[in-house]
PDB file of C-alpha atoms and ligand atoms in Angstrom:
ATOM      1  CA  UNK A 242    -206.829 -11.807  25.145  1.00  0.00           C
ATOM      2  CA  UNK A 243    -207.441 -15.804  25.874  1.00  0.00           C
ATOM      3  CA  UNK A 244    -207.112 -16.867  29.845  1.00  0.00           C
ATOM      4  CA  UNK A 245    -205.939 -20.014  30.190  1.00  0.00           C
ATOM      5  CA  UNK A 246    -205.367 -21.476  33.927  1.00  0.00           C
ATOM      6  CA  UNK A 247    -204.664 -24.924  32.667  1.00  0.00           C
ATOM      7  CA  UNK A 248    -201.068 -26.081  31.128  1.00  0.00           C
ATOM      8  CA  UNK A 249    -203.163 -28.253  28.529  1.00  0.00           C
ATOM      9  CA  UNK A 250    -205.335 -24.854  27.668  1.00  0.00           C
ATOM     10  CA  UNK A 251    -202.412 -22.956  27.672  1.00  0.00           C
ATOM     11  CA  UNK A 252    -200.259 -25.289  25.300  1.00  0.00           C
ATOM     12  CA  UNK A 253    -203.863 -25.586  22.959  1.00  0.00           C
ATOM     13  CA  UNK A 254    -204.168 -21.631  22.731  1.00  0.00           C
ATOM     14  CA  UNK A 255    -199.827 -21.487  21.727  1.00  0.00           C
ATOM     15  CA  UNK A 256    -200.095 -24.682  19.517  1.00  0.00           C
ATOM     16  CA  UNK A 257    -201.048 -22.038  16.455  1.00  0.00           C
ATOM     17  CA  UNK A 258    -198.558 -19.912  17.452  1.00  0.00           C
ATOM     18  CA  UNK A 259    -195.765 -22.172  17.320  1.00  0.00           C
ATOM     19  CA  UNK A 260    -196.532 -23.976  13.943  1.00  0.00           C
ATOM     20  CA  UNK A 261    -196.426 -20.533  12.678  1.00  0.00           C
ATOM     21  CA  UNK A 262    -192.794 -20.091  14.130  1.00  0.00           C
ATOM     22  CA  UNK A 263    -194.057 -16.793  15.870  1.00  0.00           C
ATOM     23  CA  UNK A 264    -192.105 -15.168  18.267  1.00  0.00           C
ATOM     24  CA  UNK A 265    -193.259 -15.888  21.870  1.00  0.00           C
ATOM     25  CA  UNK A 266    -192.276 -13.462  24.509  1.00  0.00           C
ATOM     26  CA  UNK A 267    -193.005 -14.394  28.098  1.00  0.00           C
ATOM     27  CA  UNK A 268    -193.519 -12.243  31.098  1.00  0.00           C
ATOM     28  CA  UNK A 269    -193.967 -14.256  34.535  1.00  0.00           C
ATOM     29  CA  UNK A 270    -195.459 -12.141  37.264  1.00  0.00           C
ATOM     30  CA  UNK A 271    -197.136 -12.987  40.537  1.00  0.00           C
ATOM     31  CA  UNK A 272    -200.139 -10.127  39.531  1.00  0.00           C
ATOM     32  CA  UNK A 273    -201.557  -7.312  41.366  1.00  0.00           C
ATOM     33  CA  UNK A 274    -199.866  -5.673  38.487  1.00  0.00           C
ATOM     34  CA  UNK A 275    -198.509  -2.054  38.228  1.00  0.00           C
ATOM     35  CA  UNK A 276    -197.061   0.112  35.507  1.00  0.00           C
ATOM     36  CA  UNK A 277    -193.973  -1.589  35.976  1.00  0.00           C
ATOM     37  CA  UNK A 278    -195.053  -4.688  35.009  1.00  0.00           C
ATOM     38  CA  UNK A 279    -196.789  -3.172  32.186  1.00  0.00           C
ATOM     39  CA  UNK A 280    -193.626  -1.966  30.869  1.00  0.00           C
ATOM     40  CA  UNK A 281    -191.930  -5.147  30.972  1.00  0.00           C
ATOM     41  CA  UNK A 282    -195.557  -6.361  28.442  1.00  0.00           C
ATOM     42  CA  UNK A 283    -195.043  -3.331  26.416  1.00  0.00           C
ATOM     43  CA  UNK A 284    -191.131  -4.391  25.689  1.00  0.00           C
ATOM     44  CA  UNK A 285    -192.423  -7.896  25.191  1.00  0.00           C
ATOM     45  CA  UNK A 286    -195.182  -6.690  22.791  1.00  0.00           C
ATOM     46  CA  UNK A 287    -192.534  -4.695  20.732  1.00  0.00           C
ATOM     47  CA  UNK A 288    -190.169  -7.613  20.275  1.00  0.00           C
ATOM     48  CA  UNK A 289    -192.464 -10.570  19.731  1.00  0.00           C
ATOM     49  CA  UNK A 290    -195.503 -11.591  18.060  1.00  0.00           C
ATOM     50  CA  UNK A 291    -197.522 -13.106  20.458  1.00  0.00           C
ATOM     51  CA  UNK A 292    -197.033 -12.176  24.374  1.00  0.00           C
ATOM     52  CA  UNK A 293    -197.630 -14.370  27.169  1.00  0.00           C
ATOM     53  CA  UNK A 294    -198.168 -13.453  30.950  1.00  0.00           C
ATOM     54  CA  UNK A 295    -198.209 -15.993  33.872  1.00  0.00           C
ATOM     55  CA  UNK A 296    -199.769 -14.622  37.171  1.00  0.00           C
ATOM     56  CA  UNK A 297    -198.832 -17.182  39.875  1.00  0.00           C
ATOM     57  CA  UNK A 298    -198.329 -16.459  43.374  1.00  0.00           C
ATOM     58  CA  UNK A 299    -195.141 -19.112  43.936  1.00  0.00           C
ATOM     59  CA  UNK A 300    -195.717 -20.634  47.513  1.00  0.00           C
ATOM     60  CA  UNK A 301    -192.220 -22.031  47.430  1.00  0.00           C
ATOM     61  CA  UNK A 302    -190.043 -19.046  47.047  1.00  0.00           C
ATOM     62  CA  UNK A 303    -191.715 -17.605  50.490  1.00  0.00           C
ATOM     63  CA  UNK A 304    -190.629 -18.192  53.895  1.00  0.00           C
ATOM     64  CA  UNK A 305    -192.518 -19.768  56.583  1.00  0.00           C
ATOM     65  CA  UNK A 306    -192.709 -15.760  58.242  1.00  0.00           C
ATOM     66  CA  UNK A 307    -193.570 -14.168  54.785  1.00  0.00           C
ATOM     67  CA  UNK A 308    -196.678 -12.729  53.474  1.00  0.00           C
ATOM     68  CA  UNK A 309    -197.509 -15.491  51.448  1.00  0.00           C
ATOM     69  CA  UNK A 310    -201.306 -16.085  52.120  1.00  0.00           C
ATOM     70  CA  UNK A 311    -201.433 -11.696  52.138  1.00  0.00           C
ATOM     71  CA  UNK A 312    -199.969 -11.926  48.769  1.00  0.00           C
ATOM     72  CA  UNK A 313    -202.309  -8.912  47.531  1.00  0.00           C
ATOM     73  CA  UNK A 314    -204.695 -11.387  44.347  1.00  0.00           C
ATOM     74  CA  UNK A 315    -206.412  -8.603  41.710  1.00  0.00           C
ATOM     75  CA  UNK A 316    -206.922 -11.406  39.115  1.00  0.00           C
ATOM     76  CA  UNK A 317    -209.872  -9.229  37.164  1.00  0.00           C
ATOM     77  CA  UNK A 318    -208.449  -6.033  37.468  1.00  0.00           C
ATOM     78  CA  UNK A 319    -204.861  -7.285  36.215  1.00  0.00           C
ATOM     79  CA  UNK A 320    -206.759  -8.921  33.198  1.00  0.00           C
ATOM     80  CA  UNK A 321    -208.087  -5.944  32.042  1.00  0.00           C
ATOM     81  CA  UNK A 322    -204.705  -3.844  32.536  1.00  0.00           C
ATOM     82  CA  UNK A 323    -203.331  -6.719  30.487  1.00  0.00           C
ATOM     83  CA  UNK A 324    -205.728  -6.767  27.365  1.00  0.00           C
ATOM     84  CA  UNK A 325    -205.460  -3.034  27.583  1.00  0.00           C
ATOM     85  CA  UNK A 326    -201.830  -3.550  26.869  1.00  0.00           C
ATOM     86  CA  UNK A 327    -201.914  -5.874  24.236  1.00  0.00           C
ATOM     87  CA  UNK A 328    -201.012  -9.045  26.052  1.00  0.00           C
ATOM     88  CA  UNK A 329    -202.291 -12.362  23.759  1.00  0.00           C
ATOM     89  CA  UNK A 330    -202.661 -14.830  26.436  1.00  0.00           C
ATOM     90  CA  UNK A 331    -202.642 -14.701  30.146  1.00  0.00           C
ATOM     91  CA  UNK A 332    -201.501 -18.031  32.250  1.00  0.00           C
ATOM     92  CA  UNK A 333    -203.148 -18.092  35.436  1.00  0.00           C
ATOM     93  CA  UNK A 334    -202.579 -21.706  37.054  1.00  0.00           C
ATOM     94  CA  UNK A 335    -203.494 -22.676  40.209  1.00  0.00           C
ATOM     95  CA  UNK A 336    -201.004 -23.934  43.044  1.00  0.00           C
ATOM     96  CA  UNK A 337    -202.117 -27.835  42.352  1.00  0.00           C
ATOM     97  CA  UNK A 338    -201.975 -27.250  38.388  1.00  0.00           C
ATOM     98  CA  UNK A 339    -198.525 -26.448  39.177  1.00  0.00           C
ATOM     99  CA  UNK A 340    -197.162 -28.540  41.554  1.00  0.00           C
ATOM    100  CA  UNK A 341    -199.978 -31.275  41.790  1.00  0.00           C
ATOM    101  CA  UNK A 342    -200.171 -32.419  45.576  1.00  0.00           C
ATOM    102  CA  UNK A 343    -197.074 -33.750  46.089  1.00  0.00           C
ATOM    103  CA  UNK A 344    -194.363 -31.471  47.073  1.00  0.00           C
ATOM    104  CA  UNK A 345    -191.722 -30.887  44.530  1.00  0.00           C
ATOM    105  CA  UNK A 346    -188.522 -33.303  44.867  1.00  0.00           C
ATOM    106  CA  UNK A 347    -186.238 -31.228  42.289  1.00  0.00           C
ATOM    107  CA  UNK A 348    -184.716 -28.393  43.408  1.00  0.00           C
ATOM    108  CA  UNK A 349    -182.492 -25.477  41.509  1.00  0.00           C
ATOM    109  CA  UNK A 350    -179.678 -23.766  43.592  1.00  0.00           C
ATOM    110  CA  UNK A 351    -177.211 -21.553  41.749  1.00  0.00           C
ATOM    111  CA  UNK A 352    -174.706 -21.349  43.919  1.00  0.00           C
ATOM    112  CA  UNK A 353    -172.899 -18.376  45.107  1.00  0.00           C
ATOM    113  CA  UNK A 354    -174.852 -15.457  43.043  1.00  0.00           C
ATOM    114  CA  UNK A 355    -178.201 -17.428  45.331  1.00  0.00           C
ATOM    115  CA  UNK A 356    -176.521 -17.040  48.683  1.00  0.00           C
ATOM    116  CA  UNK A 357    -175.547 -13.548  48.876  1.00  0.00           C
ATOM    117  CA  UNK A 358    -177.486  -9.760  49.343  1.00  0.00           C
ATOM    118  CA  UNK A 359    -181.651 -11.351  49.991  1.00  0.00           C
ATOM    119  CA  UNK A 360    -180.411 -14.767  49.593  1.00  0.00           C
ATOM    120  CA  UNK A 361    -178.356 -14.616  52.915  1.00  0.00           C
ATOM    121  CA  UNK A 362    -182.190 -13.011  54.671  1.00  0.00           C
ATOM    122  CA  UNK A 363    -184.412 -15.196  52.536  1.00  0.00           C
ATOM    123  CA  UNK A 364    -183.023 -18.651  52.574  1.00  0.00           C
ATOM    124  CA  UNK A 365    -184.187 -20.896  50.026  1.00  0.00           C
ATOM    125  CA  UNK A 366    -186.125 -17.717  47.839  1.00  0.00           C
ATOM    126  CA  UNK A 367    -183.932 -18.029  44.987  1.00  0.00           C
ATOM    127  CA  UNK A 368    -183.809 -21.907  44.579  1.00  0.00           C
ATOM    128  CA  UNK A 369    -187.924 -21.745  44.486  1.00  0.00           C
ATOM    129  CA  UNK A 370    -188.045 -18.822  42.207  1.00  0.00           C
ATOM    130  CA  UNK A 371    -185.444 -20.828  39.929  1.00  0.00           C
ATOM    131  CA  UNK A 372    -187.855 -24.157  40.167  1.00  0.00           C
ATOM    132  CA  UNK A 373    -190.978 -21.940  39.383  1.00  0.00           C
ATOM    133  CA  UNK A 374    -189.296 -20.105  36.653  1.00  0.00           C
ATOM    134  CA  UNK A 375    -187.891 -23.802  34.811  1.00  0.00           C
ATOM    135  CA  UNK A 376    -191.466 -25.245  35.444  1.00  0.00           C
ATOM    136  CA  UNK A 377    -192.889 -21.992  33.869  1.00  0.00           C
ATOM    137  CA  UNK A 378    -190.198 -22.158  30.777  1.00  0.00           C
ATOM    138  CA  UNK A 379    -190.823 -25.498  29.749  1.00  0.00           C
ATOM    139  CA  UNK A 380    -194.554 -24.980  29.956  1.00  0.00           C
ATOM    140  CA  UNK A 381    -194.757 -21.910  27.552  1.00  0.00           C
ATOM    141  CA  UNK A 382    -191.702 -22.551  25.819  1.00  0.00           C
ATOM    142  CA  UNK A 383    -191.150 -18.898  24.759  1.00  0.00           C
ATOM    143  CA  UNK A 384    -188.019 -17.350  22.735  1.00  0.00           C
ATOM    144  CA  UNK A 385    -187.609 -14.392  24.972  1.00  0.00           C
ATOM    145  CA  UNK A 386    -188.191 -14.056  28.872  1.00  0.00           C
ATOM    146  CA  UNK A 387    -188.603 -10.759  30.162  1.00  0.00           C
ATOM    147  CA  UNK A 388    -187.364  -9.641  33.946  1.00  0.00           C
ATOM    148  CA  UNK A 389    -187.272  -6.568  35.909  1.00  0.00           C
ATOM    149  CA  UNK A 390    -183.911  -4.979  36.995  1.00  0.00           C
ATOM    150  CA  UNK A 391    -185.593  -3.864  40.084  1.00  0.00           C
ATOM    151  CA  UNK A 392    -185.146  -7.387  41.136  1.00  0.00           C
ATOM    152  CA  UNK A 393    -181.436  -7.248  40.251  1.00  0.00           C
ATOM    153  CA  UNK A 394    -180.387 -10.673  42.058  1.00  0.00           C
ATOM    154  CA  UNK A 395    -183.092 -12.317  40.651  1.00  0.00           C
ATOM    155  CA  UNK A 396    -182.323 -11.416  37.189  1.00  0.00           C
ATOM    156  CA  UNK A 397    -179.091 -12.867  37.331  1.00  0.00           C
ATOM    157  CA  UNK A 398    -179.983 -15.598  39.134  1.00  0.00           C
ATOM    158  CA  UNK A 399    -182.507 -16.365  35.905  1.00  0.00           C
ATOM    159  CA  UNK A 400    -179.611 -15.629  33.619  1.00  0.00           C
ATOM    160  CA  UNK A 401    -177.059 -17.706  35.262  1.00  0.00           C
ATOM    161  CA  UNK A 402    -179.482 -21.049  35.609  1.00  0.00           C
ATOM    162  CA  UNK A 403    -180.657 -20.499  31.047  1.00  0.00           C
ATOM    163  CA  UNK A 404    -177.164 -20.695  30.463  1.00  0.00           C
ATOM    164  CA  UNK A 405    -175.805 -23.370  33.057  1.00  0.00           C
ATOM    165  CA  UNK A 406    -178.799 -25.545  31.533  1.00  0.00           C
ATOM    166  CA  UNK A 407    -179.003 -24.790  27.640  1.00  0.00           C
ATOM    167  CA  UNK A 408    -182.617 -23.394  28.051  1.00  0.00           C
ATOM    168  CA  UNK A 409    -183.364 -22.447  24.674  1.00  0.00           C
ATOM    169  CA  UNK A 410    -184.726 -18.803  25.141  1.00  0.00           C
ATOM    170  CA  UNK A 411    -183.176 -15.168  25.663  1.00  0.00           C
ATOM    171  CA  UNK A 412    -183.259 -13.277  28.928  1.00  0.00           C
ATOM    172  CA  UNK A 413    -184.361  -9.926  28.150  1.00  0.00           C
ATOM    173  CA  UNK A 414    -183.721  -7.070  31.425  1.00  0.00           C
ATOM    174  CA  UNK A 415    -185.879  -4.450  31.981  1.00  0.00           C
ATOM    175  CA  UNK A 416    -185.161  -1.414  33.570  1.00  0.00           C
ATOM    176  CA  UNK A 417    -186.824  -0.402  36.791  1.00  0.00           C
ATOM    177  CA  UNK A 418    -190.095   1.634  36.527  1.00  0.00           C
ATOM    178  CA  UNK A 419    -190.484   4.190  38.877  1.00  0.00           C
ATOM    179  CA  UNK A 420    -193.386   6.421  40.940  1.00  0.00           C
ATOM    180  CA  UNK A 421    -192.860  10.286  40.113  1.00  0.00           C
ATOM    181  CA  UNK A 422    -190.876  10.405  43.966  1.00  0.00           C
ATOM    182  CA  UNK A 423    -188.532   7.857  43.083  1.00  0.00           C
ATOM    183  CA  UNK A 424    -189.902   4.902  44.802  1.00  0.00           C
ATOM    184  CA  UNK A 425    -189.509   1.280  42.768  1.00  0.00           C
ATOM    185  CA  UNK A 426    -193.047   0.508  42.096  1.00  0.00           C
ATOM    186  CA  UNK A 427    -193.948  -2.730  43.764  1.00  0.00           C
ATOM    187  CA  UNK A 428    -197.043  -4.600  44.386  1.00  0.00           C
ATOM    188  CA  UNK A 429    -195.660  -4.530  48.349  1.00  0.00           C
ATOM    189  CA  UNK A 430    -195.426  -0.806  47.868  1.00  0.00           C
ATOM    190  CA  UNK A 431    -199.748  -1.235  48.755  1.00  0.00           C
ATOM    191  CA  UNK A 432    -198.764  -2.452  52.405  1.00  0.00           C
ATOM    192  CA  UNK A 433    -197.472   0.906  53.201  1.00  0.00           C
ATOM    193  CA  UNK A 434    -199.089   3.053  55.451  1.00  0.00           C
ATOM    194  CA  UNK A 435    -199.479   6.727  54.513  1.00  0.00           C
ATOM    195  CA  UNK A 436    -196.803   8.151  56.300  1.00  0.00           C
ATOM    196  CA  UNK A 437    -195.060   4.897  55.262  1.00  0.00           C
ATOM    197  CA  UNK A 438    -195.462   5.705  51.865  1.00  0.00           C
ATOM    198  CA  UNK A 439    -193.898   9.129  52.409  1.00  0.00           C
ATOM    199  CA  UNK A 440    -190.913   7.529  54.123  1.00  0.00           C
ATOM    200  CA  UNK A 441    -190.391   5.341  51.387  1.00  0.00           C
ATOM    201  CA  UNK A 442    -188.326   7.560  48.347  1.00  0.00           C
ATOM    202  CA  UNK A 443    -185.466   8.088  50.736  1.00  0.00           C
ATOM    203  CA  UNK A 444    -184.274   4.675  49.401  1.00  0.00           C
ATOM    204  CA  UNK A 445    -183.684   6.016  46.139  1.00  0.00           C
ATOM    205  CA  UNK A 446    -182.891   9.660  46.951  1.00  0.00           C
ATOM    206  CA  UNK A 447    -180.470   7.907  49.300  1.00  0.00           C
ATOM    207  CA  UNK A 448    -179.317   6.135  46.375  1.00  0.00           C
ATOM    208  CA  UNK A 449    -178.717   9.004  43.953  1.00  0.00           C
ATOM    209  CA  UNK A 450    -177.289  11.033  46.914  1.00  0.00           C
ATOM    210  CA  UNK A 451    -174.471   7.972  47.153  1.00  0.00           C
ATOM    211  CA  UNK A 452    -174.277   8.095  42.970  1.00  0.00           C
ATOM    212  CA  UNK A 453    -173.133  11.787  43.430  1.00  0.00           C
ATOM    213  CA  UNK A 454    -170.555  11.205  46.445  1.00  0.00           C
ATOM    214  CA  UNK A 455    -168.936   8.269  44.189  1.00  0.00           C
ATOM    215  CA  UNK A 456    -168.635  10.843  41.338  1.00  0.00           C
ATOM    216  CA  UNK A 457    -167.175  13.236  43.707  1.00  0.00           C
ATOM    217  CA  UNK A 458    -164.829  10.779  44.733  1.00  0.00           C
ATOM    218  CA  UNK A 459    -166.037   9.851  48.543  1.00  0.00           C
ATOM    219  CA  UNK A 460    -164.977   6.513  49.551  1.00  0.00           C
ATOM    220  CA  UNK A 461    -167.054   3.421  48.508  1.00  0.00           C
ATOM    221  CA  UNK A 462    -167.233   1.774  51.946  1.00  0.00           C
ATOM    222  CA  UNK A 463    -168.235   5.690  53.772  1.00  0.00           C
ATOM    223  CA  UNK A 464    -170.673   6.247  51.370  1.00  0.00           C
ATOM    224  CA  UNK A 465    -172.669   3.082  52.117  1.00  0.00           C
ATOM    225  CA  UNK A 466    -172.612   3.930  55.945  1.00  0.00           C
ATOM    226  CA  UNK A 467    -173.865   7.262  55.242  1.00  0.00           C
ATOM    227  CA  UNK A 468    -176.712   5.481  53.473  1.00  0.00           C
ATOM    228  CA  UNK A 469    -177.518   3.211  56.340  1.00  0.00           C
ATOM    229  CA  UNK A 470    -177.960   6.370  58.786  1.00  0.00           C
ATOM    230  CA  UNK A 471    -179.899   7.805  56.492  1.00  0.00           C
ATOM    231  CA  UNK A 472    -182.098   5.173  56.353  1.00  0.00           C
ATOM    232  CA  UNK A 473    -182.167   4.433  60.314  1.00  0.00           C
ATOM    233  CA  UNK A 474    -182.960   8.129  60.820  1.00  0.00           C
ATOM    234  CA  UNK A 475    -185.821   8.070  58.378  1.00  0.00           C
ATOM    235  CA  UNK A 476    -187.694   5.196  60.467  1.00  0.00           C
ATOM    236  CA  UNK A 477    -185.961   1.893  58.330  1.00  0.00           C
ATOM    237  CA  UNK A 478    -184.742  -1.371  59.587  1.00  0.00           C
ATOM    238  CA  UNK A 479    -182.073  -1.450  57.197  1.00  0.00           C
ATOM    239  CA  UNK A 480    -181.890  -5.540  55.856  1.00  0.00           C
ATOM    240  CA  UNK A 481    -178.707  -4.267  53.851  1.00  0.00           C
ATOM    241  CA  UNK A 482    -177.129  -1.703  51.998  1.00  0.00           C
ATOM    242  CA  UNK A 483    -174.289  -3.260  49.764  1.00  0.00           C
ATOM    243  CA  UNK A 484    -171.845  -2.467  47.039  1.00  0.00           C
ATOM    244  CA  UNK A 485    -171.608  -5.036  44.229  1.00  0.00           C
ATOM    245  CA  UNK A 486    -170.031  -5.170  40.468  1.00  0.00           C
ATOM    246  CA  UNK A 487    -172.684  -5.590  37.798  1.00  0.00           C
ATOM    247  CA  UNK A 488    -171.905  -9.553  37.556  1.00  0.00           C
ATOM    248  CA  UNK A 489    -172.032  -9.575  41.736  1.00  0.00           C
ATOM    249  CA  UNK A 490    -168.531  -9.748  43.094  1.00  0.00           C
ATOM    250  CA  UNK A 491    -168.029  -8.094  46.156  1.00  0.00           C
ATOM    251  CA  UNK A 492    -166.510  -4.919  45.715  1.00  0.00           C
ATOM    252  CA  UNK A 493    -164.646  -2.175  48.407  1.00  0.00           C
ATOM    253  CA  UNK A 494    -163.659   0.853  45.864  1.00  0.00           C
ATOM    254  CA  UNK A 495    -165.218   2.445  43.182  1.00  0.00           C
ATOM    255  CA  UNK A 496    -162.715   1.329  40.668  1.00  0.00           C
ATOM    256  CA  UNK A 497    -165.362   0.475  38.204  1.00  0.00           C
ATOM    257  CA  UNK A 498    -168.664   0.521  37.827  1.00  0.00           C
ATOM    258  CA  UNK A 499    -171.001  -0.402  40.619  1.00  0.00           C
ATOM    259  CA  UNK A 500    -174.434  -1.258  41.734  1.00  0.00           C
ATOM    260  CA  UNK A 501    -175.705   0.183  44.652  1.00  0.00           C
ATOM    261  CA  UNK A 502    -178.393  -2.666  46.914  1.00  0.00           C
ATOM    262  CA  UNK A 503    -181.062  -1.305  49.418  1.00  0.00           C
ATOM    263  CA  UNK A 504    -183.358  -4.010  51.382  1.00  0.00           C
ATOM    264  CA  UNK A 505    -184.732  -2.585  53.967  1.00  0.00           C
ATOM    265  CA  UNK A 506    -187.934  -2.495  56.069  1.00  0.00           C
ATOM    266  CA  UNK A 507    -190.806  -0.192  57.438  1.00  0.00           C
ATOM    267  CA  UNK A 508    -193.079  -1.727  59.388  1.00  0.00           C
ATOM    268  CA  UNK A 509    -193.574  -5.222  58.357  1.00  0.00           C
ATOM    269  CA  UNK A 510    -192.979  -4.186  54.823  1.00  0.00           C
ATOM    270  CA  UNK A 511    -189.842  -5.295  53.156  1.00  0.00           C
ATOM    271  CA  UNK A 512    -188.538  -2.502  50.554  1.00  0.00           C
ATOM    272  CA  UNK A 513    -185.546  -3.478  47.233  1.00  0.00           C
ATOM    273  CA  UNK A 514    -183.891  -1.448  44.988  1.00  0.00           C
ATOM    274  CA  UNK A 515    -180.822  -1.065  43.477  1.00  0.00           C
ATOM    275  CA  UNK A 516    -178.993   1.812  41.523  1.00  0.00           C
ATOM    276  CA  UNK A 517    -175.861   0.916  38.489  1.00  0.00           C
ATOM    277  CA  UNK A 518    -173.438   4.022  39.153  1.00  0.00           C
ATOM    278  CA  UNK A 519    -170.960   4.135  35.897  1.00  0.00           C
ATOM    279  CA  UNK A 520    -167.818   4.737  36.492  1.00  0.00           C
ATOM    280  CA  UNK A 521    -166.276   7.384  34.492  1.00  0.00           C
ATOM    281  CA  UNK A 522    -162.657   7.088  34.576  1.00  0.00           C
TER     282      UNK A 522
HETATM  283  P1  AMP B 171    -193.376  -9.830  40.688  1.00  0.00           P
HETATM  284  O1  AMP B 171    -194.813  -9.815  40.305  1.00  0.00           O
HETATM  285  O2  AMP B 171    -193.044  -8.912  41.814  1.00  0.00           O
HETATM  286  O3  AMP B 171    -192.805 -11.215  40.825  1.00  0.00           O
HETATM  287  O4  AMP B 171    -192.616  -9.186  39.446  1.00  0.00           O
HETATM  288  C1  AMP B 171    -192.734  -9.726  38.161  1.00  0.00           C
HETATM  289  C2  AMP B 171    -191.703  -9.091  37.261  1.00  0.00           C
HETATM  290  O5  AMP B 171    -191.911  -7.696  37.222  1.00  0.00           O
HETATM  291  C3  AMP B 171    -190.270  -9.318  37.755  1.00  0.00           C
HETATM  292  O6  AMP B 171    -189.432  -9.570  36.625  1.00  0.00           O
HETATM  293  C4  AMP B 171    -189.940  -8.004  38.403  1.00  0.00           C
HETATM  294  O7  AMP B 171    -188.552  -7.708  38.396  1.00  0.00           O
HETATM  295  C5  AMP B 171    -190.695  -7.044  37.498  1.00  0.00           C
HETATM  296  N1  AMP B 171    -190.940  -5.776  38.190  1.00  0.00           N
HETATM  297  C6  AMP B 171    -191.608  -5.602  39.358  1.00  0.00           C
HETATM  298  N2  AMP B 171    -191.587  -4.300  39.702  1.00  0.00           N
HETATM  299  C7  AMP B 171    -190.887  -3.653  38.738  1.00  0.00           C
HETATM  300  C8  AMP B 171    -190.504  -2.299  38.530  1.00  0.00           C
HETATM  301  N3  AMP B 171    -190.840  -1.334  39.375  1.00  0.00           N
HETATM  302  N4  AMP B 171    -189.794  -2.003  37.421  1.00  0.00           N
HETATM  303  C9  AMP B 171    -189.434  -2.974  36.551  1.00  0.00           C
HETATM  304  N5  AMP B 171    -189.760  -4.272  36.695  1.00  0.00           N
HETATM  305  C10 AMP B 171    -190.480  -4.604  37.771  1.00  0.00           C
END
């Protein structure tokens, strides 16, 4: 595996690639990488021929209260999970190879699908994961993009800006990997405390518990309050707990399917996921 930190580097060690008309897959990550990043490098390895991972801690899709500068950094350790995967090339820029030292006067907003569920807690996150995302297109130029479904809103914020701008690639989704519990891995998942850490699967077993009442036919609307108490009463500052339609319209019955949204907090640590329940009529 080549590390390149440089976009000239980077574009040298692809150059090959490209005249050869091999098929570039992409995985952007900000590191400290677990098995469910891995899994979004094996899909990449088994669709393209040459695999390309970016780890780049974006400073503009934090807040000024986020954990930016505690953003956990395992460069060496995520290089060697990544060769061990088969990853070709890893992209690790710095903040001024990216945005040079002048701040960034573009910005990306999709509008609506931005502003609702974290976008209405994080303002601004989505535009500067957009920006990053566009800068980090154009600079690898790959045919297929892959993107977790743990970050559900994200995903479709990613697909809706490729298509709205005829950027010449596919979005590939990847389902969420999780620990043996339940929990959504996540490199944030490492902030938790150990007691923490056992608090933390009643997001999804609060989840699946809400699949199961929606099958049984409990209202939509009831069965996200019951998943707010049970996340008060096991120590959470619940963020949100929402109902959504796969494409993200606001939805009150379970008339078709549905995904489930958990953000929620314990401690200073900020906790997603998110859970499709088919509907079976
Ligand atoms: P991050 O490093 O948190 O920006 O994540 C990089 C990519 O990995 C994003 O597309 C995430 O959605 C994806 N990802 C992170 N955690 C998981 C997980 N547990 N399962 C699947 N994808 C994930």
């Amino acid at each position: 595996m080549k590390t390149e930190t440089t976009i000239q580097g980077l574009s040298a060690s692809l150059s090959p690639a490209r005249s050869a008309r091999k098929i570039i897959g992409f995985v952007p990550t900000m590191g400290n990488l677990h098995e469910g990043h891995l899994n979004l490098v094996r899909e990449a390895c088994q669709l393209c021929d040459m695999v390309v991972v970016s780890i780049f801690v974006n400073p503009i899709q934090f807040g000024p209260n986020e954990d930016f500068e505690n953003y956990p950094r395992t460069l060496e350790q995520d290089s060697r999970a990544l060769a061990d995967v088969g990853c070709d090339v890893l992209f690790a820029p710095t903040v001024e190879q990216m945005y040079g030292n002048q701040p960034n006067f573009t910005n990306i907003h999709v509008s609506e699908i931005s502003e609702d569920l974290c976008g209405l807690q994080r303002p601004g996150h989505f535009d500067g994961v957009a920006v990053v995302v566009t800068k980090l297109f154009n600079i690898v130029q790959p045919n297929f993009a892959f993107f977790g479904q743990k970050d559900y809103q994200q995903l479709a914020v990613i697909r809706q800006f490729v298509r709205d701008l005829n950027i010449p690639l596919e979005v590939i989704g990847v389902p969420i990997t999780r620990a043996e519990d339940g929990l959504a891995l996540s490199s944030r998942n490492g902030y938790l405390s150990e007691e923490q850490r056992q608090s933390a699967p009643t997001i999804f077993s609060s989840l699946k518990a809400a699949e199961a009442q929606l099958h049984s036919g409990r209202d939509l609307l009831a069965v996200l309050d019951t998943i707010r108490q049970t996340l008060t009463q096991s120590g959470f500052v619940v963020d949100y707990v929402e109902a959504r339609s796969p494409d993200l319209q606001k939805i009150s019955e379970f008339n078709q399917d549905v995904v489930l949204f958990i953000a929620a907090k314990l401690g200073n640590t900020r906790l997603i996921d998110n859970l499709h329940v088919k509907h079976t009529a």
